[in-house]
Amino acid sequence: MLVLGIESSCDETAAAVVRDGREILSSIIASQIELHRPWGGVVPELASREHLEKIEPIVKEALEKACVVFDEIDAIAVTQGPGLIGSLLVGVCYAKALAYALGKPLVGVNHIEGHVYSVTLENPPVEYPALALIVSGGHTNIFYIPEEGKYEVISRTRDDAAGEAFDKVAKMLGLGYPGGPVIEKLALRGDASKVPLPVAKISDGRPDLSFSGLKTAVARYLRENDIAPVENGTEPSKAILDVAAGFQAAVVKALISVMRKLALELTPKTLIVAGGVACNLALRKAAADLAVDLDAPVYFPSKHLSTDNAAMIAAAGYVHLRNGQKADLSMTADITMRLQNINKAEDLGKVRYRL
Ligand code: KG4
Ligand code: ZN
């Protein structure tokens, strides 16, 4: 089955053609990073206008690269939510019009589920139960997945997403947007032990995460130690390198210590780490070490599939289509769409934490 995936939930316009949920025939991504860079973050109005310009050429490019024509596509999968409303609507409306015009089935995909499926495109099949850490600019959650398609959120951030924390701290350090890649690069040359930063503990004992205190701790550290942000285009000071390293180490420690605690309790057969922050090699290394301790494999997407893309949406959509799920033309964007569909107590298995 050939699925055309379409993704436009935030600041990437993407289209991909994927065969049987696994084989990527094409995956085209138009990133808006340069458009938003001067503003230090995504400007929703600019994003939706840009999606509108790009969606048609990107879909056509994906088909051309896959060497298929519209008629050969079996179904269309589009990101339905969560995300920015204007951005989501561009993809959803385009996909609906295309499905109607071609007479092909359509399925709406949860963007976060797409990130979960990003690992299925290049790794051995996932064995369930799995534990998935999805870390991006908009989301930071850990899901328990007892079997394919069933999700329970067992940890989430109480405030900022991990990627958002990278972006905000990079801004404080004068490093520009997006923050993750630049902080990772500088952290390689810094000494994390020089800047011990607190890892948040959630007082009610739930295995949740929090990054806003860490951000405040960085701001205080900069102030108390008189560390100036990097001036445009100049070489960062040693102090800035150490802050980048200390901050990254604290984020990785926070994420992996919660993951470890949950994994020890739930004994998953597979660990999944996906989303934009999964590009981070320090996080990958810590997750790989955890996997060795647990004697379970950890799957990451490659870099191209870690940040937002449409191949992961096609892969997730394929599973829904295979299960007979289809959207009708009344389907619309859902900015707060949730990925939590285990409702019955018997489905919960060993999960002790409920949100
Ligand atoms: O998944 P994604 O492309 O978009 C969302 O759905 O949010 O993730 C983008 C986020 C940004 O916050 C960016 O700073 C972060 O992923 N990111 C990284 C790295 N590369 C991207 N964070 C840490 N280290 C990286 N190497
Ligand atoms: Zn994403």
PDB file of C-alpha atoms in Angstrom, residues 20 50 58 62 70 117 142 149 163 165 168 170 187 190 197 218 220 249 265 289 300 309 314 330 339 350:
ATOM      1  CA  ASP A  20       3.576  -0.575   3.468  1.00  0.00           C
ATOM      2  CA  GLU A  50       4.420  29.741   4.234  1.00  0.00           C
ATOM      3  CA  ILE A  58       6.282  19.859  -1.799  1.00  0.00           C
ATOM      4  CA  ALA A  62       7.458  13.951  -3.094  1.00  0.00           C
ATOM      5  CA  PHE A  70      -1.400  10.720  -7.949  1.00  0.00           C
ATOM      6  CA  TYR A 117       6.359   5.595  14.297  1.00  0.00           C
ATOM      7  CA  ILE A 142       6.803   9.245  28.095  1.00  0.00           C
ATOM      8  CA  GLY A 149      -1.795   1.503  18.860  1.00  0.00           C
ATOM      9  CA  GLY A 163      13.265  21.350  23.149  1.00  0.00           C
ATOM     10  CA  ALA A 165      14.035  24.727  27.183  1.00  0.00           C
ATOM     11  CA  LYS A 168      14.955  29.461  25.523  1.00  0.00           C
ATOM     12  CA  ALA A 170      20.063  29.315  23.737  1.00  0.00           C
ATOM     13  CA  ALA A 187      28.521  21.560  25.018  1.00  0.00           C
ATOM     14  CA  GLY A 190      32.421  22.769  27.740  1.00  0.00           C
ATOM     15  CA  LEU A 197      22.368  22.806  37.735  1.00  0.00           C
ATOM     16  CA  VAL A 218      20.617  29.128  34.172  1.00  0.00           C
ATOM     17  CA  ARG A 220      20.511  33.101  37.874  1.00  0.00           C
ATOM     18  CA  ALA A 249      23.731  17.415  31.103  1.00  0.00           C
ATOM     19  CA  GLU A 265       8.942  -0.802  36.943  1.00  0.00           C
ATOM     20  CA  ASP A 289      23.439   3.065  28.334  1.00  0.00           C
ATOM     21  CA  PHE A 300      16.022   6.142  17.562  1.00  0.00           C
ATOM     22  CA  ASN A 309       8.664  14.945   8.655  1.00  0.00           C
ATOM     23  CA  ALA A 314       2.546   8.015   6.501  1.00  0.00           C
ATOM     24  CA  SER A 330     -15.886  16.296   8.272  1.00  0.00           C
ATOM     25  CA  LEU A 339      -2.607  10.383  22.385  1.00  0.00           C
ATOM     26  CA  LYS A 350       1.274  -2.815  35.164  1.00  0.00           C
TER      27      LYS A 350
END
